[in-house]
JSON list of C-alpha atoms and ligand atoms in Angstrom, two decimals:
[
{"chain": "A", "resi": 83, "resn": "UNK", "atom": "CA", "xyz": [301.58, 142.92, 215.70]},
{"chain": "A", "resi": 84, "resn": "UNK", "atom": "CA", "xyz": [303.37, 145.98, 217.17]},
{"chain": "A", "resi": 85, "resn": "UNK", "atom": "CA", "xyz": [306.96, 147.11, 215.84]},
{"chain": "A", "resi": 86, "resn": "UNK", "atom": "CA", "xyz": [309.02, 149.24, 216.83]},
{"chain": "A", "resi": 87, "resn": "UNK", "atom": "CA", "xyz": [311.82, 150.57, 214.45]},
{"chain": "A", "resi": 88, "resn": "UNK", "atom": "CA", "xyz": [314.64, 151.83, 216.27]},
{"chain": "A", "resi": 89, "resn": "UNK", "atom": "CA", "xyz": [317.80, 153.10, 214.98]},
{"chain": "A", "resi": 90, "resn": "UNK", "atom": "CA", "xyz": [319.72, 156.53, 214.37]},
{"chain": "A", "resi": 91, "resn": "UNK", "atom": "CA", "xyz": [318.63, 159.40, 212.53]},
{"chain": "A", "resi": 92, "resn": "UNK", "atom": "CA", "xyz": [319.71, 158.46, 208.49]},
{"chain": "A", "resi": 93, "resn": "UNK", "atom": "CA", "xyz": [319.16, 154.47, 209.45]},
{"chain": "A", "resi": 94, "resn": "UNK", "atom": "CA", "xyz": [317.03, 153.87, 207.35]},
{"chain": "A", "resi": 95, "resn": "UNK", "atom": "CA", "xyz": [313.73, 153.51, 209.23]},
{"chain": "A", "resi": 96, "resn": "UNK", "atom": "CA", "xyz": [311.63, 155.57, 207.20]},
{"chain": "A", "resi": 97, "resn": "UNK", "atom": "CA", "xyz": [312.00, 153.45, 203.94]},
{"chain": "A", "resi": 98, "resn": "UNK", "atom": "CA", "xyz": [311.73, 149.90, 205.78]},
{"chain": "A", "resi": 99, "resn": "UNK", "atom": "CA", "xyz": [308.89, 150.78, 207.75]},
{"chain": "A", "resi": 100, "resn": "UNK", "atom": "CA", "xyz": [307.01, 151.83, 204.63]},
{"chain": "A", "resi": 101, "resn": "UNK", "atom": "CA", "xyz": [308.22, 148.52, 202.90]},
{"chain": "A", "resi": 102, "resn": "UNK", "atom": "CA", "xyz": [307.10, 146.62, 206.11]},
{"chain": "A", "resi": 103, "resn": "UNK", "atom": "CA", "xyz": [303.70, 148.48, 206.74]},
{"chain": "A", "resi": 104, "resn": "UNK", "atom": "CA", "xyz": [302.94, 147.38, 202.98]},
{"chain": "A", "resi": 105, "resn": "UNK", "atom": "CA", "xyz": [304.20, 143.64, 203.25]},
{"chain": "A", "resi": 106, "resn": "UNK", "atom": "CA", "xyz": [302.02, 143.39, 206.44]},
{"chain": "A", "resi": 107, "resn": "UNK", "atom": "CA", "xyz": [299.35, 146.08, 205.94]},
{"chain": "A", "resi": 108, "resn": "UNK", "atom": "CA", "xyz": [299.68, 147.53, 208.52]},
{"chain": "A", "resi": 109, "resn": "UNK", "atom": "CA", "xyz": [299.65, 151.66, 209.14]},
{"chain": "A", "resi": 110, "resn": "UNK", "atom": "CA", "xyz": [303.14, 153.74, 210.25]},
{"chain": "A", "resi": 111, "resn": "UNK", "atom": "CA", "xyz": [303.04, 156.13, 212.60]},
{"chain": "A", "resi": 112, "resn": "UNK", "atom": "CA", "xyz": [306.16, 158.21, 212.10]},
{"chain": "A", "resi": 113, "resn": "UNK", "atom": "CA", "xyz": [306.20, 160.80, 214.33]},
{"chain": "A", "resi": 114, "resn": "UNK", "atom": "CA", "xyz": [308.81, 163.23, 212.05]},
{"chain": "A", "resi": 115, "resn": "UNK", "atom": "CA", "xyz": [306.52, 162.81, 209.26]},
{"chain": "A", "resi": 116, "resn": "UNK", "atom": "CA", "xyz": [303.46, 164.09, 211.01]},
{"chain": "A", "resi": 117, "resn": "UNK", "atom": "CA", "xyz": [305.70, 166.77, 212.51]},
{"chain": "A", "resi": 118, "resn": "UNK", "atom": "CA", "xyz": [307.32, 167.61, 209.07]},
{"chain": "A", "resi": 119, "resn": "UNK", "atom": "CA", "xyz": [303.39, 167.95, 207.78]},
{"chain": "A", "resi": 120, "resn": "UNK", "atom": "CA", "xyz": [302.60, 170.26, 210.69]},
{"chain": "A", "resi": 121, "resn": "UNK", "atom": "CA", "xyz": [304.93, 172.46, 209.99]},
{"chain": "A", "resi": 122, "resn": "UNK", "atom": "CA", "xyz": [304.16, 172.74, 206.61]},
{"chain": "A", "resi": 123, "resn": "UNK", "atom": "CA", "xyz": [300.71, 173.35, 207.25]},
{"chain": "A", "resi": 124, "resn": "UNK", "atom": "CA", "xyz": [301.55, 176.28, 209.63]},
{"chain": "A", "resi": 125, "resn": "UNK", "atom": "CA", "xyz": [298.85, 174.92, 212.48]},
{"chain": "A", "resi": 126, "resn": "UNK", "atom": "CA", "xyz": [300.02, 175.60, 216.12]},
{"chain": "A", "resi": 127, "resn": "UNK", "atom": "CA", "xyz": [301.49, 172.28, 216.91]},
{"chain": "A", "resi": 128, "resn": "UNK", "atom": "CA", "xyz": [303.71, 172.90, 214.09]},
{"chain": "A", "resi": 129, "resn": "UNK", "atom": "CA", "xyz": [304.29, 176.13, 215.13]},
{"chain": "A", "resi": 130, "resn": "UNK", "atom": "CA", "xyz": [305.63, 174.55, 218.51]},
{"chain": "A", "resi": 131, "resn": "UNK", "atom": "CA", "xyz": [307.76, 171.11, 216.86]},
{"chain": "A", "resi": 132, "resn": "UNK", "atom": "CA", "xyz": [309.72, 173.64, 214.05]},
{"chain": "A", "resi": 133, "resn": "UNK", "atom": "CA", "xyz": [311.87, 175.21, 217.08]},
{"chain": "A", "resi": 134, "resn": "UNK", "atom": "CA", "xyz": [312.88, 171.93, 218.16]},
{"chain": "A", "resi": 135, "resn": "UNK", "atom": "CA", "xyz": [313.55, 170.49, 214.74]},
{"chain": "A", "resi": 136, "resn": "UNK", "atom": "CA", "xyz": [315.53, 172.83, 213.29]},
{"chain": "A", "resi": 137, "resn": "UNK", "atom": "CA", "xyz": [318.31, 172.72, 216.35]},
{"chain": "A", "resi": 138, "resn": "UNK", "atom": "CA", "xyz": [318.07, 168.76, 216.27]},
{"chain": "A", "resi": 139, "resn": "UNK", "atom": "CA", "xyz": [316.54, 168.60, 219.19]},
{"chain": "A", "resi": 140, "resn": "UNK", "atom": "CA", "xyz": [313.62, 166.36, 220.65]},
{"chain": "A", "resi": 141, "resn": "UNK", "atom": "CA", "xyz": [309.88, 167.80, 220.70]},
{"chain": "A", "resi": 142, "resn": "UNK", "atom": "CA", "xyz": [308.71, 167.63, 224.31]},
{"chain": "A", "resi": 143, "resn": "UNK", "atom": "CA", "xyz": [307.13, 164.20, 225.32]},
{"chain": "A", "resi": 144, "resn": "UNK", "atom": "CA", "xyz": [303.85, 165.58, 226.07]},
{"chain": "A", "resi": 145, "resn": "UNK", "atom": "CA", "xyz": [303.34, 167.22, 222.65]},
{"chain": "A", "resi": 146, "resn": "UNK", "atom": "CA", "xyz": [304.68, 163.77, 221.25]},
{"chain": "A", "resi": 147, "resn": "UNK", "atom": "CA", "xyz": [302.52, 161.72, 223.10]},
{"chain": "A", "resi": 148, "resn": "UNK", "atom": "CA", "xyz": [299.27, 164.22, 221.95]},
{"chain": "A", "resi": 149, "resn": "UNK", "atom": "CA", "xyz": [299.83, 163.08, 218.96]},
{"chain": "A", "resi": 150, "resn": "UNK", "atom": "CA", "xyz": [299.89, 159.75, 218.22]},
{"chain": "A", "resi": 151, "resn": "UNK", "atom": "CA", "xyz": [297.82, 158.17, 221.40]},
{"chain": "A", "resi": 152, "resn": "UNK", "atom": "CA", "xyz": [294.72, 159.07, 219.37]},
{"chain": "A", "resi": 153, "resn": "UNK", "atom": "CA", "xyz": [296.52, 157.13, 216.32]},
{"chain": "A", "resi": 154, "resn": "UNK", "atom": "CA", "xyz": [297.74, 154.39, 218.65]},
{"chain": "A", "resi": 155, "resn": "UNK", "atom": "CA", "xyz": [294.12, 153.80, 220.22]},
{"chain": "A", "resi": 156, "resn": "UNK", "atom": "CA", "xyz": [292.47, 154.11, 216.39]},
{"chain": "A", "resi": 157, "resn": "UNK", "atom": "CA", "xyz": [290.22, 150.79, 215.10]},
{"chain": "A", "resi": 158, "resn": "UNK", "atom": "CA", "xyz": [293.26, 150.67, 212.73]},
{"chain": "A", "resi": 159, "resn": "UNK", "atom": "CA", "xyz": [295.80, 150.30, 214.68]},
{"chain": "A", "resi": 160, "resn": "UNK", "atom": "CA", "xyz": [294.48, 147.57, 216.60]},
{"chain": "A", "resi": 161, "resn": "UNK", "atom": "CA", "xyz": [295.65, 145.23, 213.29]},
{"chain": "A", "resi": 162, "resn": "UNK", "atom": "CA", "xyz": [298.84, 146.18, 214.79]},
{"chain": "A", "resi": 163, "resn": "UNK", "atom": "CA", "xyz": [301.26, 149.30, 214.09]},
{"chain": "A", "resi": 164, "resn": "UNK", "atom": "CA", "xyz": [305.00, 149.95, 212.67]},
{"chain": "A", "resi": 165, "resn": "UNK", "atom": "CA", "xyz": [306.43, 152.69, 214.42]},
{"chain": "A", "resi": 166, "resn": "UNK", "atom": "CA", "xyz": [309.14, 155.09, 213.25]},
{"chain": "A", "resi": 167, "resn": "UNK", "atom": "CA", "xyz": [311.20, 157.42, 215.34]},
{"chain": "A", "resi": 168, "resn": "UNK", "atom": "CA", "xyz": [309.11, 157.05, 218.17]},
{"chain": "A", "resi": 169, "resn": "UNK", "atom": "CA", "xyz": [309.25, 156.39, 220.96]},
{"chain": "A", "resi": 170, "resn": "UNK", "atom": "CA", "xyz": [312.20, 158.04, 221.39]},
{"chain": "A", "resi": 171, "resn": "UNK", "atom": "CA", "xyz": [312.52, 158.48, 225.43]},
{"chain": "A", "resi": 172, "resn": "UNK", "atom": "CA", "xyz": [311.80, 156.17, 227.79]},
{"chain": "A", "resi": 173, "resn": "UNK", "atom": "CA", "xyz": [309.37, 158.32, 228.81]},
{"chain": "A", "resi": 174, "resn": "UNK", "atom": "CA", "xyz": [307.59, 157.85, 225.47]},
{"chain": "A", "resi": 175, "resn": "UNK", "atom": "CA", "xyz": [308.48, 154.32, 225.69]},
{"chain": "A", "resi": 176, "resn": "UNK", "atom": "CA", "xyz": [306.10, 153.97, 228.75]},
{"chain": "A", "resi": 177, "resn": "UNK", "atom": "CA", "xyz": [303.42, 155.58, 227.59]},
{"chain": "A", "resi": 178, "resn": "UNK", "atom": "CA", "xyz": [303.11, 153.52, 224.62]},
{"chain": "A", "resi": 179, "resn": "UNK", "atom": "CA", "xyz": [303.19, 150.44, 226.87]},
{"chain": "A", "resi": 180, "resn": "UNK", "atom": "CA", "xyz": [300.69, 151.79, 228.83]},
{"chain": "A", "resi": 181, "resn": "UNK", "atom": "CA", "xyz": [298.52, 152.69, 225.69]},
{"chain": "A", "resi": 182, "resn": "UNK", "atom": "CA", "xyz": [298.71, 149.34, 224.34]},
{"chain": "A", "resi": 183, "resn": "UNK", "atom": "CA", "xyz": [298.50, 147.35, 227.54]},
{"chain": "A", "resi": 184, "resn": "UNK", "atom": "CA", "xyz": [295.34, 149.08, 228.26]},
{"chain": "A", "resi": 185, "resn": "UNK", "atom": "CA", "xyz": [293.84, 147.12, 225.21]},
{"chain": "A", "resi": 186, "resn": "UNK", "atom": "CA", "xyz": [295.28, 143.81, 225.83]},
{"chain": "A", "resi": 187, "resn": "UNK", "atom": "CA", "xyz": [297.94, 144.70, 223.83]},
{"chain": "A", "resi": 188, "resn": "UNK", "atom": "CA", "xyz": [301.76, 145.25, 223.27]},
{"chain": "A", "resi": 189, "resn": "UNK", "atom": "CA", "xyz": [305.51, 145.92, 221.48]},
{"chain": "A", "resi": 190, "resn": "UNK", "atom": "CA", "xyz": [305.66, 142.41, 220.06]},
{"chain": "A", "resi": 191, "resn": "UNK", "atom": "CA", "xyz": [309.10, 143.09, 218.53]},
{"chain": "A", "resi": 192, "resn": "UNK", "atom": "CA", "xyz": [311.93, 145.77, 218.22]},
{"chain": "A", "resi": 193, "resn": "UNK", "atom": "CA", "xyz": [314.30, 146.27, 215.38]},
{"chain": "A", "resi": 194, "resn": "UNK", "atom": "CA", "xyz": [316.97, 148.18, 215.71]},
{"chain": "A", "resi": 195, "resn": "UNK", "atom": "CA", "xyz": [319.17, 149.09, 212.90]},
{"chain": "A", "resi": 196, "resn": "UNK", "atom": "CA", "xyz": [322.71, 149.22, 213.02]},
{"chain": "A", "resi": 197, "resn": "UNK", "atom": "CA", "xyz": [325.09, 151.67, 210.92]},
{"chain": "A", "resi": 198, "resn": "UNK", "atom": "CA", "xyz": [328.05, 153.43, 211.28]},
{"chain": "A", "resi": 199, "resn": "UNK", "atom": "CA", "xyz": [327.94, 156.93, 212.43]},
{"chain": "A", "resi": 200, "resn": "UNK", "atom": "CA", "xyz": [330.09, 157.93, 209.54]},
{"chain": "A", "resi": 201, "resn": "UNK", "atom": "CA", "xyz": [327.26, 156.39, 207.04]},
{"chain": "A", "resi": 202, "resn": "UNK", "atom": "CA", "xyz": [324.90, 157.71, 208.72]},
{"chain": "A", "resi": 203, "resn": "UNK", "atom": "CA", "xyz": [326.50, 161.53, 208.00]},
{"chain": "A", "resi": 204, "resn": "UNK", "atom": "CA", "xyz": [327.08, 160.83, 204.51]},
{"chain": "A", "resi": 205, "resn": "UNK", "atom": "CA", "xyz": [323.44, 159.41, 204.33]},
{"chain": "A", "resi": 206, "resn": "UNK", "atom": "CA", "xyz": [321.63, 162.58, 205.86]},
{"chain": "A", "resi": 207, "resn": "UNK", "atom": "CA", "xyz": [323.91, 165.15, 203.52]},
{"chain": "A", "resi": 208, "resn": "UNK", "atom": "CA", "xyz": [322.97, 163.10, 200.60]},
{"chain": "A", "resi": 209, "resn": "UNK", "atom": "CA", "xyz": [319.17, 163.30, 201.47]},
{"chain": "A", "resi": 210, "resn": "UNK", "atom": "CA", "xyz": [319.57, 167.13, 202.27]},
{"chain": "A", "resi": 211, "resn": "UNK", "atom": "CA", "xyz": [320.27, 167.52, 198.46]},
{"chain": "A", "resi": 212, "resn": "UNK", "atom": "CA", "xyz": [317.29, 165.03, 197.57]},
{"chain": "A", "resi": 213, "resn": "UNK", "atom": "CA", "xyz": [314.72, 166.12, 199.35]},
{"chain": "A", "resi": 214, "resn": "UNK", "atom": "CA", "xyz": [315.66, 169.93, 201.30]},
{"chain": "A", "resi": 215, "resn": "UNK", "atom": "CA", "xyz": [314.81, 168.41, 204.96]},
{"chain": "A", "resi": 216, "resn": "UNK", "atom": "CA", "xyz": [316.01, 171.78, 207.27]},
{"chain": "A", "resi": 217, "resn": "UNK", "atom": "CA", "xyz": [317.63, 169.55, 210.20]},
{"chain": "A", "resi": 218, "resn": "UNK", "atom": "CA", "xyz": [320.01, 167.93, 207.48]},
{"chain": "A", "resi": 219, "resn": "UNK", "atom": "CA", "xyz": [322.40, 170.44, 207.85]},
{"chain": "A", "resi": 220, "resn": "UNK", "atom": "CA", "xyz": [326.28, 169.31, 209.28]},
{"chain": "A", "resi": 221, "resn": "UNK", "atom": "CA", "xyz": [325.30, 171.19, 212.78]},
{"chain": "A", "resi": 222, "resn": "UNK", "atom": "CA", "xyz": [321.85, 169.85, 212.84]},
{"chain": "A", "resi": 223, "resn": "UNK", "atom": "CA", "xyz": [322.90, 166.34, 212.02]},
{"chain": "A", "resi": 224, "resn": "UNK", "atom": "CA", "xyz": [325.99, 166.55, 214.72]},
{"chain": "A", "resi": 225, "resn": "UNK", "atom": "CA", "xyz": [323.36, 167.38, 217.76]},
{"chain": "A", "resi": 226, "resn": "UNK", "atom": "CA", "xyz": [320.98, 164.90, 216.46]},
{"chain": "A", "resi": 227, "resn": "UNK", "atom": "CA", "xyz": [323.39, 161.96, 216.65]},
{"chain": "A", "resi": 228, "resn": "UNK", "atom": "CA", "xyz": [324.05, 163.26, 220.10]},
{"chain": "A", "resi": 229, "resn": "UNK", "atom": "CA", "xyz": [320.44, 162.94, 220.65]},
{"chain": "A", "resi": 230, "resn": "UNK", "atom": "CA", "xyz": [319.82, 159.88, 219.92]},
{"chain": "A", "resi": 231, "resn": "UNK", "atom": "CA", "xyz": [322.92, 158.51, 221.75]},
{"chain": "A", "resi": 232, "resn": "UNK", "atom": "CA", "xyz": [321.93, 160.24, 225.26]},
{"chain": "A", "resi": 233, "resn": "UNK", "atom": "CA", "xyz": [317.88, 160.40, 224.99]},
{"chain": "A", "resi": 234, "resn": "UNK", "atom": "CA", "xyz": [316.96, 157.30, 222.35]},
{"chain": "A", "resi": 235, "resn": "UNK", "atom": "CA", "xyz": [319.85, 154.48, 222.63]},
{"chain": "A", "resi": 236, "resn": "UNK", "atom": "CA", "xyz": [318.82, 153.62, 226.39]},
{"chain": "A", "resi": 237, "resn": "UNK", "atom": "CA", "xyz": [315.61, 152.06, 224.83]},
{"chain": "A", "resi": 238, "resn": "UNK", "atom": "CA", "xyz": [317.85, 149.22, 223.53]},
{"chain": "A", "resi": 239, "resn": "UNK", "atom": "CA", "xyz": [318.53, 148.15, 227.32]},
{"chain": "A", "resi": 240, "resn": "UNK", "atom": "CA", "xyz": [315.03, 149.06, 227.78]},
{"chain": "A", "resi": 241, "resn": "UNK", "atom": "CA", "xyz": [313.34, 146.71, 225.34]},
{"chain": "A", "resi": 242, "resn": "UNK", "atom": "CA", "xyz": [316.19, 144.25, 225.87]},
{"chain": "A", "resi": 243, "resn": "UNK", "atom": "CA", "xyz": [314.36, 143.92, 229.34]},
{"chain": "A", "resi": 244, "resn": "UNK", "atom": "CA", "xyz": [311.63, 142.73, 228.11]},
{"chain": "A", "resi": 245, "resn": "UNK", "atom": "CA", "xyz": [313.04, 140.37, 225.13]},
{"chain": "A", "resi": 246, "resn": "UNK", "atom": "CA", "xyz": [311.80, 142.13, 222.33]},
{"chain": "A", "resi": 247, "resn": "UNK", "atom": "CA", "xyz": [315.04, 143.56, 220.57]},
{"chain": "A", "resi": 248, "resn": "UNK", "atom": "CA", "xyz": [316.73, 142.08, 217.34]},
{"chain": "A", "resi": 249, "resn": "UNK", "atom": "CA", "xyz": [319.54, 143.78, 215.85]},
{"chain": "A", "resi": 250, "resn": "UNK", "atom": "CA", "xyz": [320.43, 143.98, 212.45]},
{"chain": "A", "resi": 251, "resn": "UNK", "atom": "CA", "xyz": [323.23, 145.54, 209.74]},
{"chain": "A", "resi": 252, "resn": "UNK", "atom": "CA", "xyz": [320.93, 148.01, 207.62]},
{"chain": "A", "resi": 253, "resn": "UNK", "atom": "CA", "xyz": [324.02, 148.82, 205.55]},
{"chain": "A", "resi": 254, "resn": "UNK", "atom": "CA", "xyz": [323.66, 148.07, 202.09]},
{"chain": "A", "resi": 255, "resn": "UNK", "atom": "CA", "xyz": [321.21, 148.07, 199.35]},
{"chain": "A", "resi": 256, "resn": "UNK", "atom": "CA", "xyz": [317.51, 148.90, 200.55]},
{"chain": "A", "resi": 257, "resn": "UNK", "atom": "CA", "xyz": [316.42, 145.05, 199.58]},
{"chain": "A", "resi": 258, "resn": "UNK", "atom": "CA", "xyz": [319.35, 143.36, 201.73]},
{"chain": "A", "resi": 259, "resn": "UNK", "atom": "CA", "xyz": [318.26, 145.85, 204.37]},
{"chain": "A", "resi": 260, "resn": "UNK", "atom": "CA", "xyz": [314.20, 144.47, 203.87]},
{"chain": "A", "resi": 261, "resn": "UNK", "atom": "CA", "xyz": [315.26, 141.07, 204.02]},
{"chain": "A", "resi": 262, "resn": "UNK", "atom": "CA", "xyz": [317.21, 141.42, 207.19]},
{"chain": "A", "resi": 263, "resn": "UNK", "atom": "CA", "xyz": [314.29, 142.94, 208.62]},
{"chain": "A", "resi": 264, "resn": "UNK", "atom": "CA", "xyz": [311.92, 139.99, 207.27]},
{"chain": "A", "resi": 265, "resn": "UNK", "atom": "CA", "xyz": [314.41, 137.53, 208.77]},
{"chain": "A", "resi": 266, "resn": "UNK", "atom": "CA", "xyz": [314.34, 139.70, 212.70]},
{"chain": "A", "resi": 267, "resn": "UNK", "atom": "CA", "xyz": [310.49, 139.56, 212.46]},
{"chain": "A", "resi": 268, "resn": "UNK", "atom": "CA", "xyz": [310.43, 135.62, 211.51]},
{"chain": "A", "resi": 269, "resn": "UNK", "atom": "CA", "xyz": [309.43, 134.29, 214.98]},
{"chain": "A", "resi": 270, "resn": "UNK", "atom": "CA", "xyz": [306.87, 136.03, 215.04]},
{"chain": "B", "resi": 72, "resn": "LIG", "atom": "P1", "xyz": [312.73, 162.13, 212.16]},
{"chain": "B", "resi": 72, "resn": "LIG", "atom": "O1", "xyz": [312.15, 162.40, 210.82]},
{"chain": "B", "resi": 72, "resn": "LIG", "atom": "O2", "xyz": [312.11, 160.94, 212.83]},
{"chain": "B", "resi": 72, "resn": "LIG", "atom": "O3", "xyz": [314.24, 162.06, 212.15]},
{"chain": "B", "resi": 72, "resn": "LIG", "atom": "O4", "xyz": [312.33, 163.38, 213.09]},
{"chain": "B", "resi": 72, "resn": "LIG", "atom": "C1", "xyz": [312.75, 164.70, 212.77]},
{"chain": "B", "resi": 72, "resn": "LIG", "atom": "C2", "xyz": [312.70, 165.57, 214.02]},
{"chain": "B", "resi": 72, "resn": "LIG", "atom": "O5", "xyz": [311.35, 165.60, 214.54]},
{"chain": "B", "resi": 72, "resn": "LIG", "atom": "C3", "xyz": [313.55, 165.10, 215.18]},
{"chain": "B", "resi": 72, "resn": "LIG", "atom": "O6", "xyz": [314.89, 165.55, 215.07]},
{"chain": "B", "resi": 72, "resn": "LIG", "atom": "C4", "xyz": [312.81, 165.72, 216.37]},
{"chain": "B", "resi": 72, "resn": "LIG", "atom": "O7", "xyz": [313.08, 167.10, 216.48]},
{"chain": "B", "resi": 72, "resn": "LIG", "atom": "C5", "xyz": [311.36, 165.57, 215.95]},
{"chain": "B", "resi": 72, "resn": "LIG", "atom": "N1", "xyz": [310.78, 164.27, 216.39]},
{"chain": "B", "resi": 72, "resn": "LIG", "atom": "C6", "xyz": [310.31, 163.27, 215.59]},
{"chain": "B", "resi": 72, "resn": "LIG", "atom": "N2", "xyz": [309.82, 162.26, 216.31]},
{"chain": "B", "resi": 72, "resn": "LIG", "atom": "C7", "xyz": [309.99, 162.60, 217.61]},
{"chain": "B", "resi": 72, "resn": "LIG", "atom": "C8", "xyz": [309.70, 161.95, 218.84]},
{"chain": "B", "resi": 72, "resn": "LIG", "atom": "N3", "xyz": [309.13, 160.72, 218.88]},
{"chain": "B", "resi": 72, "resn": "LIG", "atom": "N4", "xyz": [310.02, 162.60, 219.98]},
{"chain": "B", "resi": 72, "resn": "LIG", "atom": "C9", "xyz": [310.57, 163.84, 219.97]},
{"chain": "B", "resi": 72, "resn": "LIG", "atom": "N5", "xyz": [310.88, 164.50, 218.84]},
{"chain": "B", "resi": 72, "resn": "LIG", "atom": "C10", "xyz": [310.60, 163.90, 217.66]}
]
């Protein structure tokens, strides 16, 4: 079973998908996290993502797409994967139908999570205290909402296409939010 979380940056993703990918056991592939180790590791892909982080901006699909098509073809994932922040073009979006088509294989179901964009800021300066994340500063977090709107909200329509997409309020506590997304993955 393949999921896709989808949602603005602040939504929430991160914590459901780890909730989800424990319910199900199943692995995450979250692409910021595997950037956010990168960088902190100092190797040349992380070298190449930190520029593009730290203005809010999108990695280039190619660099993206070197990354987790060795993840997305693993023995692993073929249990099924949740994925978080990513894809996040439809150029992404694509390839990862391509990847998992090749095997038989594809996005059985996408999530997205709904909050309001003044949430969302309040959200991403609270976790800038918590946990120091560079792109959670006021600029940072501006450009990145404008990111998602032009680059990563046309996947709605996208997945919509193919009859995929449930919607749901992730406002509220982080166990409302889990059981909304238990409830959008029911017919599955
Ligand atoms: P996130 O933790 O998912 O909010 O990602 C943090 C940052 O990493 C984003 O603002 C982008 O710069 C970069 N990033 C993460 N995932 C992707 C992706 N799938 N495509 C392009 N850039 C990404």
């Amino acid at each position: 079973m393949n999921i896709v979380l989808l949602g603005a940056p602040g939504a929430g993703k991160g914590t459901q998908g780890d909730i989800l990918a424990g319910k199900l056991g199943v692995s995450k592939i979250a692409t910021g996290d595997l950037l956010r180790a990168a960088v902190k590791e100092g190797t040349p892909l992380g070298k190449q993502a930190q520029e593009y982080m730290n203005k809010g901006e999108l990695v280039p699909d190619d660099v993206i797409l070197g990354i987790v098509e060795e993840k997305l073809a693993s023995r692993d994932a073929a249990k099924g994967v949740i994925m978080d922040g990513f894809p996040r073009t439809i150029a992404q979006a694509e390839a990862v139908d391509d990847l998992l088509s090749a095997r038989g294989s594809r996005v059985d179901k996408v999530v997205t999570f709904d909050v309001p964009d003044g949430e969302l800021v309040i959200r991403m300066l609270g976790r800038a205290q918590v946990d120091g994340r560079s792109d959670d500063t006021p600029d940072t977090i501006r450009k990145r909402l404008e990111v998602y709107r032009s680059e990563t909200a046309p996947l709605i329509s996208y997945y919509k296409r193919q009859s995929v997409v449930t919607s749901i309020d992730a406002t509220g506590t982080i166990d409302d939010v889990a059981g909304r997304v238990e409830s959008a993955l029911a017919d599955l």
